Coordinates of N, CA and C in Angstrom, one line a residue:
X1 N -117.0 -18.6 163.4 CA -117.7 -18.4 162.1 C -118.5 -17.2 162.2
X2 N -118.8 -16.5 161.1 CA -119.5 -15.3 161.1 C -121.0 -15.5 161.3
X3 N -121.8 -14.5 161.4 CA -123.2 -14.6 161.7 C -124.0 -15.4 160.6
X4 N -125.1 -16.0 161.0 CA -125.8 -16.8 160.1 C -126.3 -16.0 158.9
X5 N -126.3 -16.5 157.7 CA -126.7 -15.8 156.5 C -127.9 -16.5 155.9
X6 N -128.6 -15.7 155.1 CA -129.7 -16.3 154.3 C -129.1 -16.8 153.0
X7 N -129.1 -18.1 152.8 CA -128.4 -18.7 151.7 C -129.1 -18.3 150.4
X8 N -130.4 -18.2 150.4 CA -131.1 -17.7 149.2 C -130.7 -18.5 148.0
X9 N -130.7 -19.8 148.1 CA -130.3 -20.7 146.9 C -128.9 -20.8 146.7
X10 N -128.0 -20.2 147.4 CA -126.6 -20.3 147.2 C -126.0 -21.7 147.6
X11 N -125.0 -22.2 146.9 CA -124.4 -23.4 147.3 C -123.5 -23.0 148.5
X12 N -123.3 -24.0 149.4 CA -122.4 -23.9 150.6 C -121.1 -24.6 150.2
X13 N -120.0 -23.8 150.1 CA -118.7 -24.3 149.6 C -117.7 -24.0 150.7
X14 N -117.0 -25.1 151.1 CA -115.9 -25.0 152.1 C -114.6 -25.0 151.3
X15 N -113.7 -24.0 151.4 CA -112.4 -24.0 150.8 C -111.4 -24.1 151.9
X16 N -110.6 -25.1 151.9 CA -109.5 -25.3 153.0 C -108.3 -24.5 152.6
X17 N -107.6 -24.0 153.6 CA -106.4 -23.2 153.3 C -106.7 -22.0 152.5
X18 N -107.7 -21.2 152.9 CA -108.2 -20.1 152.1 C -107.9 -18.8 152.6
X19 N -106.9 -18.6 153.5 CA -106.6 -17.3 154.0 C -105.6 -16.6 153.2
X20 N -105.1 -17.2 152.2 CA -104.1 -16.6 151.3 C -104.0 -17.4 150.0
X21 N -103.3 -16.8 149.0 CA -102.9 -17.5 147.8 C -104.0 -18.1 147.0
X22 N -103.8 -19.3 146.5 CA -104.8 -19.9 145.7 C -106.1 -20.1 146.4
X23 N -106.1 -20.5 147.6 CA -107.4 -20.7 148.4 C -108.2 -19.4 148.5
X24 N -107.5 -18.3 148.8 CA -108.2 -17.1 149.0 C -108.8 -16.6 147.6
X25 N -108.0 -16.7 146.6 CA -108.5 -16.3 145.3 C -109.6 -17.2 144.8
X26 N -109.5 -18.5 145.1 CA -110.6 -19.4 144.7 C -111.9 -19.0 145.5
X27 N -111.8 -18.7 146.8 CA -113.0 -18.3 147.5 C -113.6 -17.1 147.0
X28 N -112.8 -16.1 146.5 CA -113.4 -14.9 146.0 C -114.0 -15.1 144.6
X29 N -113.5 -16.0 143.8 CA -114.1 -16.3 142.5 C -115.4 -17.0 142.8
X30 N -115.4 -18.0 143.7 CA -116.7 -18.7 143.9 C -117.8 -17.8 144.5
X31 N -117.4 -16.9 145.4 CA -118.4 -16.0 145.9 C -118.9 -15.1 144.8
X32 N -118.1 -14.6 143.9 CA -118.5 -13.8 142.8 C -119.5 -14.6 141.9
X33 N -119.3 -15.9 141.8 CA -120.1 -16.8 141.0 C -121.5 -17.1 141.7
X34 N -121.6 -16.6 143.0 CA -122.9 -16.8 143.6 C -122.9 -17.8 144.8
X35 N -121.8 -18.3 145.2 CA -121.8 -19.3 146.3 C -121.6 -18.6 147.6
X36 N -122.1 -19.3 148.7 CA -121.7 -18.9 150.0 C -120.4 -19.7 150.3
X37 N -119.3 -18.9 150.6 CA -118.0 -19.6 150.8 C -117.6 -19.6 152.2
X38 N -117.2 -20.7 152.7 CA -116.6 -20.9 154.1 C -115.1 -20.9 153.9
X39 N -114.5 -19.9 154.5 CA -113.0 -19.7 154.4 C -112.4 -20.4 155.6
X40 N -111.7 -21.5 155.3 CA -110.9 -22.1 156.4 C -109.5 -21.5 156.5
X41 N -109.1 -21.3 157.7 CA -107.8 -20.9 158.0 C -107.2 -21.7 159.1
X42 N -105.9 -21.7 159.2 CA -105.2 -22.4 160.3 C -104.9 -21.5 161.5
X43 N -104.3 -20.4 161.2 CA -103.9 -19.5 162.3 C -104.3 -18.0 162.1
X44 N -104.4 -17.6 160.8 CA -104.5 -16.2 160.5 C -106.0 -15.7 160.4
X45 N -106.6 -15.6 161.5 CA -108.0 -15.2 161.6 C -108.3 -13.8 160.9
X46 N -107.4 -12.9 161.3 CA -107.6 -11.5 160.7 C -107.5 -11.5 159.2
X47 N -106.6 -12.3 158.7 CA -106.4 -12.4 157.2 C -107.6 -13.0 156.6
X48 N -108.1 -14.1 157.2 CA -109.3 -14.8 156.7 C -110.5 -13.9 156.7
X49 N -110.7 -13.2 157.8 CA -111.8 -12.3 158.0 C -111.8 -11.1 157.0
X50 N -110.6 -10.6 156.7 CA -110.4 -9.6 155.7 C -110.9 -10.1 154.3
X51 N -110.7 -11.3 154.0 CA -111.1 -11.9 152.7 C -112.7 -12.0 152.7
X52 N -113.2 -12.4 153.8 CA -114.7 -12.5 154.0 C -115.3 -11.2 153.9
X53 N -114.7 -10.2 154.5 CA -115.3 -8.8 154.5 C -115.2 -8.3 153.1
X54 N -114.1 -8.5 152.4 CA -114.0 -8.1 151.0 C -115.1 -8.7 150.1
X55 N -115.4 -10.0 150.3 CA -116.4 -10.7 149.6 C -117.8 -10.0 149.9
X56 N -118.0 -9.7 151.2 CA -119.3 -9.1 151.5 C -119.4 -7.7 150.9
X57 N -118.3 -6.9 150.9 CA -118.4 -5.6 150.3 C -118.6 -5.7 148.8
X58 N -118.2 -6.8 148.1 CA -118.5 -6.9 146.7 C -119.9 -7.5 146.4
X59 N -120.7 -7.8 147.5 CA -122.0 -8.2 147.3 C -122.2 -9.7 147.5
X60 N -121.1 -10.4 147.9 CA -121.2 -11.9 148.1 C -121.4 -12.2 149.6
X61 N -121.4 -13.5 149.9 CA -121.5 -13.9 151.3 C -120.4 -14.9 151.6
X62 N -119.8 -14.8 152.8 CA -118.7 -15.7 153.3 C -118.7 -15.8 154.8
X63 N -118.2 -16.9 155.2 CA -118.0 -17.2 156.6 C -116.5 -17.6 156.8
X64 N -116.0 -17.5 158.0 CA -114.7 -18.0 158.3 C -114.7 -19.1 159.4
X65 N -113.9 -20.1 159.3 CA -113.8 -21.1 160.3 C -112.4 -21.6 160.4
X66 N -111.9 -21.6 161.6 CA -110.5 -22.0 161.9 C -110.4 -23.5 162.0
X67 N -109.2 -24.0 161.9 CA -108.9 -25.4 162.1 C -107.7 -25.9 161.4
X68 N -106.7 -26.4 162.2 CA -105.6 -27.1 161.6 C -106.0 -28.5 161.1
X69 N -106.1 -28.7 159.8 CA -106.6 -30.0 159.3 C -105.8 -31.2 159.7
X70 N -104.5 -31.0 160.1 CA -103.7 -32.1 160.5 C -104.1 -32.6 161.9
X71 N -104.9 -31.8 162.6 CA -105.3 -32.1 164.0 C -106.7 -32.7 163.9
X72 N -106.9 -33.9 164.3 CA -108.1 -34.6 164.2 C -109.3 -33.9 165.0
X73 N -109.0 -33.4 166.2 CA -110.0 -32.7 167.0 C -110.4 -31.4 166.3
X74 N -109.4 -30.6 165.8 CA -109.7 -29.4 165.1 C -110.5 -29.6 163.9
X75 N -110.2 -30.7 163.1 CA -110.9 -31.0 161.9 C -112.4 -31.3 162.2
X76 N -112.6 -32.1 163.2 CA -113.9 -32.5 163.7 C -114.7 -31.3 164.1
X77 N -114.1 -30.4 164.8 CA -114.8 -29.2 165.3 C -115.2 -28.3 164.1
X78 N -114.3 -28.2 163.1 CA -114.6 -27.5 161.9 C -115.8 -27.9 161.2
X79 N -115.9 -29.3 161.0 CA -117.1 -29.8 160.3 C -118.3 -29.7 161.1
X80 N -118.2 -29.8 162.5 CA -119.3 -29.6 163.4 C -119.9 -28.2 163.2
X81 N -119.0 -27.2 163.1 CA -119.4 -25.8 162.9 C -120.2 -25.6 161.6
X82 N -119.7 -26.2 160.6 CA -120.4 -26.2 159.3 C -121.8 -26.8 159.4
X83 N -121.9 -28.0 160.1 CA -123.1 -28.7 160.3 C -124.1 -27.8 161.1
X84 N -123.6 -27.2 162.2 CA -124.5 -26.5 163.0 C -125.1 -25.2 162.4
X85 N -124.3 -24.6 161.5 CA -124.7 -23.3 160.9 C -125.5 -23.6 159.6
X86 N -125.1 -24.5 158.8 CA -125.7 -24.7 157.5 C -126.4 -26.0 157.3
X87 N -126.1 -27.1 158.0 CA -126.7 -28.3 157.9 C -126.4 -29.1 156.7
X88 N -125.6 -28.5 155.8 CA -125.2 -29.3 154.6 C -123.9 -28.6 154.0
X89 N -123.3 -29.4 153.1 CA -122.1 -28.9 152.4 C -122.2 -29.4 151.0
X90 N -122.3 -28.4 150.0 CA -122.5 -28.7 148.6 C -121.2 -29.0 147.9
X91 N -120.1 -28.3 148.3 CA -118.8 -28.4 147.6 C -117.7 -28.4 148.7
X92 N -116.7 -29.3 148.6 CA -115.6 -29.3 149.4 C -114.3 -29.1 148.5
X93 N -113.6 -28.0 148.7 CA -112.4 -27.7 147.9 C -111.2 -28.0 148.8
X94 N -110.5 -29.1 148.5 CA -109.4 -29.5 149.3 C -108.1 -28.8 148.7
X95 N -107.9 -27.6 149.2 CA -106.8 -26.8 148.8 C -105.6 -26.8 149.7
X96 N -105.8 -26.9 151.0 CA -104.8 -26.8 152.0 C -103.8 -27.9 151.8
X97 N -102.5 -27.6 152.0 CA -101.4 -28.6 151.9 C -100.2 -28.0 152.6
X98 N -99.1 -28.7 152.7 CA -97.9 -28.3 153.4 C -96.8 -29.3 153.3
X99 N -95.7 -28.9 153.9 CA -94.5 -29.8 153.9 C -93.2 -29.1 153.7
X100 N -93.2 -27.9 153.2 CA -92.0 -27.2 152.9 C -91.6 -26.3 154.1
X101 N -92.5 -26.2 155.1 CA -92.1 -25.4 156.2 C -90.9 -25.9 157.0
X102 N -90.0 -25.0 157.4 CA -88.8 -25.4 158.1 C -89.1 -26.1 159.4
X103 N -90.2 -25.8 160.0 CA -90.6 -26.4 161.3 C -91.3 -27.8 161.1
X104 N -91.6 -28.1 159.9 CA -92.3 -29.4 159.6 C -91.5 -30.6 159.9
X105 N -92.0 -31.5 160.7 CA -91.3 -32.8 160.9 C -91.4 -33.7 159.7
X106 N -90.6 -34.8 159.8 CA -90.6 -35.7 158.6 C -91.9 -36.4 158.3
X107 N -92.8 -36.5 159.3 CA -94.0 -37.1 159.0 C -95.1 -36.2 158.6
X108 N -94.8 -34.9 158.7 CA -95.9 -33.9 158.5 C -96.5 -33.9 157.1
X109 N -95.6 -34.0 156.0 CA -96.2 -34.0 154.7 C -97.3 -35.1 154.5
X110 N -97.1 -36.3 155.0 CA -98.1 -37.3 154.9 C -99.3 -37.0 155.7
X111 N -99.1 -36.4 156.9 CA -100.2 -36.1 157.8 C -101.1 -35.1 157.2
X112 N -100.6 -34.1 156.6 CA -101.4 -33.0 156.1 C -101.9 -33.3 154.6
X113 N -101.1 -33.9 153.8 CA -101.4 -34.0 152.4 C -102.2 -35.3 152.1
X114 N -102.1 -36.3 152.9 CA -102.8 -37.6 152.7 C -103.9 -37.8 153.9
X115 N -103.4 -37.9 155.1 CA -104.2 -38.3 156.2 C -105.3 -37.3 156.5
X116 N -104.9 -36.0 156.5 CA -105.9 -34.9 156.8 C -106.9 -34.8 155.7
X117 N -106.5 -35.0 154.4 CA -107.5 -34.9 153.3 C -108.5 -36.0 153.4
X118 N -108.1 -37.2 153.7 CA -109.0 -38.4 153.8 C -109.9 -38.2 155.0
X119 N -109.4 -37.8 156.1 CA -110.2 -37.6 157.3 C -111.3 -36.5 157.1
X120 N -110.9 -35.4 156.5 CA -111.9 -34.3 156.3 C -113.0 -34.8 155.4
X121 N -112.7 -35.5 154.3 CA -113.7 -36.1 153.4 C -114.6 -37.0 154.2
X122 N -114.1 -37.9 155.0 CA -114.9 -38.8 155.8 C -115.8 -38.0 156.8
X123 N -115.3 -37.0 157.4 CA -116.1 -36.2 158.3 C -117.2 -35.4 157.6
X124 N -116.9 -35.0 156.4 CA -117.8 -34.1 155.6 C -118.9 -34.9 154.9
X125 N -118.7 -36.2 154.6 CA -119.7 -36.9 153.8 C -121.1 -36.9 154.4
X126 N -121.3 -37.0 155.7 CA -122.7 -37.0 156.1 C -123.4 -35.7 155.8
X127 N -122.7 -34.6 155.6 CA -123.3 -33.3 155.2 C -123.5 -33.1 153.7
X128 N -123.0 -34.0 152.9 CA -122.9 -33.7 151.5 C -124.1 -34.5 150.8
X129 N -125.1 -33.7 150.3 CA -126.2 -34.4 149.6 C -125.8 -34.9 148.2
X130 N -126.6 -35.7 147.6 CA -126.4 -36.2 146.3 C -126.3 -35.0 145.3
X131 N -125.3 -35.0 144.4 CA -125.1 -33.9 143.6 C -123.9 -33.0 144.0
X132 N -123.4 -33.3 145.2 CA -122.3 -32.5 145.7 C -121.0 -32.9 145.0
X133 N -120.0 -32.1 145.3 CA -118.7 -32.3 144.6 C -117.5 -32.0 145.5
X134 N -116.5 -32.9 145.4 CA -115.2 -32.7 146.0 C -114.2 -32.3 145.0
X135 N -113.4 -31.3 145.2 CA -112.3 -30.9 144.3 C -111.0 -30.9 145.0
X136 N -110.1 -31.8 144.5 CA -108.8 -31.9 145.1 C -107.8 -31.2 144.3
X137 N -107.1 -30.2 145.0 CA -106.2 -29.3 144.3 C -104.8 -29.9 144.5
X138 N -104.0 -30.1 143.4 CA -102.7 -30.6 143.5 C -101.8 -30.0 142.4
X139 N -100.6 -30.5 142.3 CA -99.6 -30.0 141.4 C -99.2 -31.1 140.4
X140 N -98.7 -30.7 139.2 CA -98.2 -31.6 138.3 C -97.1 -32.5 138.9
X141 N -96.2 -31.8 139.7 CA -95.1 -32.5 140.3 C -95.6 -33.7 141.2
X142 N -96.8 -33.5 141.8 CA -97.4 -34.5 142.7 C -98.2 -35.5 141.8
X143 N -99.0 -34.9 141.0 CA -99.9 -35.8 140.2 C -99.1 -36.8 139.3
X144 N -98.0 -36.4 138.8 CA -97.2 -37.2 137.9 C -96.0 -37.8 138.7
X145 N -96.1 -37.8 140.0 CA -95.0 -38.4 140.8 C -94.7 -39.8 140.4
X146 N -93.5 -40.1 140.2 CA -93.0 -41.4 139.8 C -92.9 -41.6 138.3
X147 N -93.4 -40.6 137.6 CA -93.4 -40.6 136.1 C -92.6 -39.4 135.6
X148 N -92.4 -38.4 136.4 CA -91.7 -37.2 135.9 C -90.7 -36.8 137.1
X149 N -89.6 -36.2 136.7 CA -88.7 -35.7 137.8 C -89.3 -34.7 138.7
X150 N -88.8 -34.7 140.0 CA -89.3 -33.8 141.0 C -88.1 -33.2 141.7
X151 N -88.1 -31.9 141.9 CA -87.0 -31.3 142.7 C -86.9 -32.0 144.1
X152 N -85.7 -32.2 144.5 CA -85.5 -33.0 145.7 C -86.2 -32.3 146.9
X153 N -86.2 -31.0 146.9 CA -86.8 -30.2 148.0 C -88.3 -30.5 148.1
X154 N -88.9 -30.8 146.9 CA -90.3 -30.9 146.8 C -90.8 -32.4 146.9
X155 N -89.9 -33.3 146.9 CA -90.2 -34.7 146.9 C -91.1 -35.1 148.0
X156 N -90.9 -34.7 149.3 CA -91.9 -35.2 150.3 C -93.3 -34.7 150.0
X157 N -93.5 -33.5 149.5 CA -94.8 -33.0 149.2 C -95.4 -33.7 148.0
X158 N -94.6 -33.9 146.9 CA -95.0 -34.6 145.8 C -95.5 -36.0 146.1
X159 N -94.7 -36.7 146.9 CA -95.1 -38.1 147.3 C -96.3 -38.1 148.1
X160 N -96.4 -37.2 149.1 CA -97.6 -37.2 150.0 C -98.9 -36.7 149.3
X161 N -98.8 -35.8 148.4 CA -100.0 -35.3 147.7 C -100.4 -36.3 146.7
X162 N -99.5 -37.1 146.1 CA -99.9 -38.2 145.2 C -100.6 -39.2 146.0
X163 N -100.1 -39.5 147.2 CA -100.8 -40.5 148.1 C -102.1 -40.0 148.5
X164 N -102.3 -38.7 148.8 CA -103.6 -38.1 149.1 C -104.6 -38.3 147.9
X165 N -104.1 -38.0 146.7 CA -105.0 -38.2 145.6 C -105.4 -39.6 145.4
X166 N -104.4 -40.5 145.6 CA -104.7 -41.9 145.5 C -105.8 -42.4 146.4
X167 N -105.7 -42.0 147.7 CA -106.7 -42.5 148.7 C -108.1 -41.9 148.4
X168 N -108.1 -40.7 147.8 CA -109.4 -40.1 147.5 C -110.0 -40.8 146.2
X169 N -109.1 -41.1 145.3 CA -109.6 -41.9 144.1 C -110.1 -43.3 144.5
X170 N -109.5 -43.9 145.5 CA -110.0 -45.2 145.9 C -111.4 -45.1 146.5
X171 N -111.8 -43.8 146.9 CA -113.1 -43.6 147.5 C -114.2 -43.4 146.5
X172 N -113.8 -43.3 145.2 CA -114.8 -43.0 144.2 C -116.0 -43.9 144.2
X173 N -115.9 -45.2 144.3 CA -117.1 -46.1 144.4 C -118.0 -45.7 145.5
X174 N -117.5 -45.4 146.7 CA -118.3 -45.0 147.8 C -118.9 -43.7 147.5
X175 N -118.2 -42.7 147.0 CA -118.7 -41.4 146.7 C -119.8 -41.5 145.7
X176 N -119.6 -42.3 144.7 CA -120.6 -42.4 143.6 C -121.9 -43.0 144.1
X177 N -121.8 -43.9 145.1 CA -123.0 -44.5 145.7 C -123.8 -43.4 146.4
X178 N -123.2 -42.4 146.8 CA -123.8 -41.3 147.5 C -124.2 -40.1 146.5
X179 N -123.8 -40.3 145.3 CA -124.1 -39.2 144.3 C -123.1 -38.1 144.4
X180 N -121.9 -38.3 144.9 CA -120.9 -37.3 145.1 C -119.8 -37.5 144.1
X181 N -119.3 -36.4 143.4 CA -118.3 -36.5 142.4 C -116.9 -36.0 143.0
X182 N -115.9 -36.6 142.5 CA -114.5 -36.1 142.8 C -113.8 -35.6 141.5
X183 N -113.4 -34.4 141.5 CA -112.6 -33.8 140.4 C -111.2 -33.4 140.9
X184 N -110.2 -33.6 140.2 CA -108.8 -33.2 140.5 C -108.4 -32.1 139.6
X185 N -107.8 -31.1 140.2 CA -107.3 -30.0 139.5 C -105.8 -29.9 139.7
X186 N -105.0 -30.1 138.7 CA -103.5 -30.2 138.8 C -102.9 -29.0 138.0
X187 N -101.9 -28.4 138.7 CA -101.3 -27.2 138.0 C -99.8 -27.3 138.0
X188 N -99.1 -26.7 137.1 CA -97.7 -26.5 137.1 C -97.4 -25.6 138.3
X189 N -96.1 -25.3 138.6 CA -95.8 -24.4 139.6 C -96.6 -23.1 139.3
X190 N -97.2 -22.5 140.3 CA -98.1 -21.4 140.2 C -97.4 -20.1 140.6
X191 N -97.2 -19.2 139.7 CA -96.4 -18.0 139.9 C -97.0 -17.2 141.1
X192 N -96.1 -16.9 142.0 CA -96.5 -16.0 143.1 C -97.0 -16.7 144.4
X193 N -97.0 -18.1 144.4 CA -97.5 -18.8 145.5 C -96.3 -19.0 146.5
X194 N -96.7 -19.3 147.8 CA -95.7 -19.5 148.8 C -94.8 -20.7 148.4
X195 N -95.3 -21.7 147.8 CA -94.5 -22.9 147.5 C -93.4 -22.5 146.5
X196 N -93.7 -21.7 145.5 CA -92.7 -21.3 144.5 C -91.7 -20.4 145.1
X197 N -92.2 -19.5 146.0 CA -91.2 -18.6 146.7 C -90.2 -19.4 147.6
X198 N -90.7 -20.4 148.3 CA -89.9 -21.3 149.1 C -88.9 -22.1 148.3
X199 N -89.4 -22.6 147.1 CA -88.5 -23.4 146.3 C -87.4 -22.5 145.7
X200 N -87.8 -21.2 145.3 CA -86.8 -20.3 144.7 C -85.7 -20.1 145.7
X201 N -86.0 -20.1 147.0 CA -84.9 -19.8 148.0 C -84.0 -21.1 148.1
X202 N -84.6 -22.2 148.0 CA -83.8 -23.5 148.2 C -83.2 -24.1 146.9
X203 N -83.9 -23.9 145.8 CA -83.5 -24.5 144.6 C -84.0 -23.6 143.4
X204 N -83.4 -22.5 143.2 CA -83.9 -21.6 142.2 C -83.8 -22.2 140.8
X205 N -82.9 -23.1 140.6 CA -82.7 -23.7 139.2 C -84.0 -24.6 138.9
X206 N -84.6 -25.2 139.9 CA -85.8 -26.0 139.7 C -86.9 -25.1 139.2
X207 N -87.1 -23.9 139.7 CA -88.1 -23.0 139.3 C -87.8 -22.5 137.9
X208 N -86.6 -22.1 137.7 CA -86.2 -21.6 136.4 C -86.4 -22.7 135.3
X209 N -86.2 -23.9 135.6 CA -86.4 -25.0 134.7 C -87.9 -25.1 134.2
X210 N -88.8 -24.8 135.2 CA -90.2 -24.8 134.8 C -90.5 -23.5 134.0
X211 N -89.9 -22.4 134.3 CA -90.2 -21.2 133.5 C -89.7 -21.4 132.1
X212 N -88.6 -22.1 131.9 CA -88.0 -22.4 130.6 C -89.0 -23.1 129.7
X213 N -90.0 -23.8 130.3 CA -91.0 -24.6 129.5 C -92.1 -23.7 129.1
X214 N -92.2 -22.5 129.6 CA -93.3 -21.5 129.3 C -93.7 -20.8 130.5
X215 N -94.5 -19.7 130.3 CA -95.0 -19.0 131.4 C -95.7 -19.8 132.5
X216 N -95.4 -19.6 133.7 CA -96.1 -20.3 134.8 C -97.6 -19.7 134.9
X217 N -98.5 -20.6 135.2 CA -99.9 -20.1 135.4 C -99.9 -19.1 136.6
X218 N -100.8 -18.2 136.6 CA -100.9 -17.2 137.7 C -101.9 -17.8 138.7
X219 N -101.9 -17.2 139.9 CA -102.8 -17.6 140.9 C -104.3 -17.4 140.4
X220 N -104.5 -16.3 139.7 CA -105.9 -16.0 139.2 C -106.3 -17.0 138.2
X221 N -105.4 -17.4 137.3 CA -105.7 -18.4 136.3 C -106.0 -19.8 137.0
X222 N -105.2 -20.1 137.9 CA -105.4 -21.4 138.6 C -106.7 -21.4 139.4
X223 N -106.9 -20.4 140.1 CA -108.1 -20.3 141.0 C -109.4 -20.4 140.1
X224 N -109.4 -19.7 139.0 CA -110.5 -19.8 138.1 C -110.8 -21.2 137.6
X225 N -109.7 -22.0 137.4 CA -109.8 -23.4 137.0 C -110.4 -24.2 138.1
X226 N -110.0 -24.0 139.3 CA -110.5 -24.7 140.5 C -112.0 -24.4 140.7
X227 N -112.3 -23.1 140.6 CA -113.7 -22.7 140.7 C -114.6 -23.3 139.7
X228 N -114.1 -23.3 138.4 CA -114.9 -23.9 137.3 C -115.1 -25.4 137.5
X229 N -114.1 -26.1 138.2 CA -114.2 -27.5 138.4 C -115.3 -27.9 139.3
X230 N -115.8 -26.9 140.2 CA -116.9 -27.2 141.1 C -118.2 -27.3 140.3
X231 N -118.2 -26.8 139.1 CA -119.5 -26.8 138.3 C -119.4 -27.5 137.0
X232 N -118.2 -27.9 136.6 CA -118.1 -28.5 135.2 C -118.9 -29.8 135.1
X233 N -119.1 -30.2 133.8 CA -119.9 -31.4 133.6 C -118.9 -32.6 133.4
X234 N -117.7 -32.5 133.8 CA -116.8 -33.6 133.8 C -117.2 -34.8 134.6
X235 N -116.9 -36.0 134.2 CA -117.3 -37.2 135.0 C -116.4 -37.3 136.2
X236 N -116.9 -38.0 137.2 CA -116.1 -38.1 138.5 C -114.8 -38.8 138.1
X237 N -113.7 -38.4 138.8 CA -112.4 -38.9 138.6 C -111.6 -38.1 137.6
X238 N -112.2 -37.1 136.9 CA -111.6 -36.4 135.8 C -110.5 -35.5 136.4
X239 N -109.4 -35.3 135.7 CA -108.3 -34.3 136.1 C -108.3 -33.2 135.1
X240 N -108.3 -32.0 135.7 CA -108.2 -30.7 134.9 C -106.7 -30.3 135.0
X241 N -106.1 -30.0 133.9 CA -104.7 -29.6 133.9 C -104.6 -28.1 133.6
X242 N -103.7 -27.5 134.3 CA -103.5 -26.0 134.1 C -102.0 -25.8 134.0
X243 N -101.5 -25.4 132.8 CA -100.1 -25.2 132.5 C -99.3 -26.4 132.4
X244 N -98.0 -26.3 132.1 CA -97.1 -27.4 132.1 C -97.4 -28.4 130.9
X245 N -97.5 -27.9 129.7 CA -97.8 -28.8 128.6 C -96.8 -29.9 128.4
X246 N -95.6 -29.7 128.8 CA -94.6 -30.8 128.7 C -95.0 -32.0 129.6
X247 N -95.7 -31.8 130.7 CA -96.1 -32.9 131.5 C -97.1 -33.8 130.8
X248 N -97.9 -33.2 130.0 CA -99.1 -33.9 129.4 C -98.7 -34.8 128.3
X249 N -97.4 -34.9 128.0 CA -96.9 -36.0 127.1 C -97.1 -37.4 127.7
X250 N -97.2 -37.4 129.1 CA -97.5 -38.6 129.8 C -99.0 -38.7 130.1
X251 N -99.7 -39.8 129.7 CA -101.1 -39.9 129.9 C -101.5 -39.7 131.4
X252 N -102.5 -39.1 131.7 CA -103.0 -39.0 133.1 C -103.6 -40.3 133.5
X253 N -103.5 -40.4 134.9 CA -104.1 -41.6 135.5 C -105.6 -41.4 135.6

């Protein structure tokens, strides 16, 4: 993690999976909005540090902290670093996910998209004061899993991310007792993300079918929605939808 900073009233925000794509863009938006952002990365330290440096050059503040969230020891170490440097965590943005990687084993989607999300929340809770917020980032394909068709290649991710959302929603009574809110941000396929690029290689028809429904949201548009969800006045459990109007014909859970 980078050197200790003077928070000067800034919120401390941890964004998981923030070395690229939606996570990186969300971190930059939050920093511009005045937060101190902790950029979590799994392997790409240089890429994460470049994002933090860019934030600093723009007048914001950011730290970097490594950790594979699917690894219990690494996740515990990550939260310990946050505790040691800041003593609190005001916002946790659960953006990291996976499952389409060619090297991923059959159990990996559930380990990263459900088990790792739950574990990180449990580890972070002691640092989160009343008034804190958790934002869970997901996709329409996952959020509406079981109610809308899903490309076969994306099925393990959709199933596991829906399971991750469900276990976090089951925590709402506990979170509420602590004064912590949970907001879900769900998006259609997001143009330019690694997930869409991987799907285009394996099933280009599935991506084109989504484009036929209308323009896909951009990374910038979705990141703005995620950042806004950290401050919105929505009640705990609320879902923010970005793109994919055809999905919204089915009521949200």
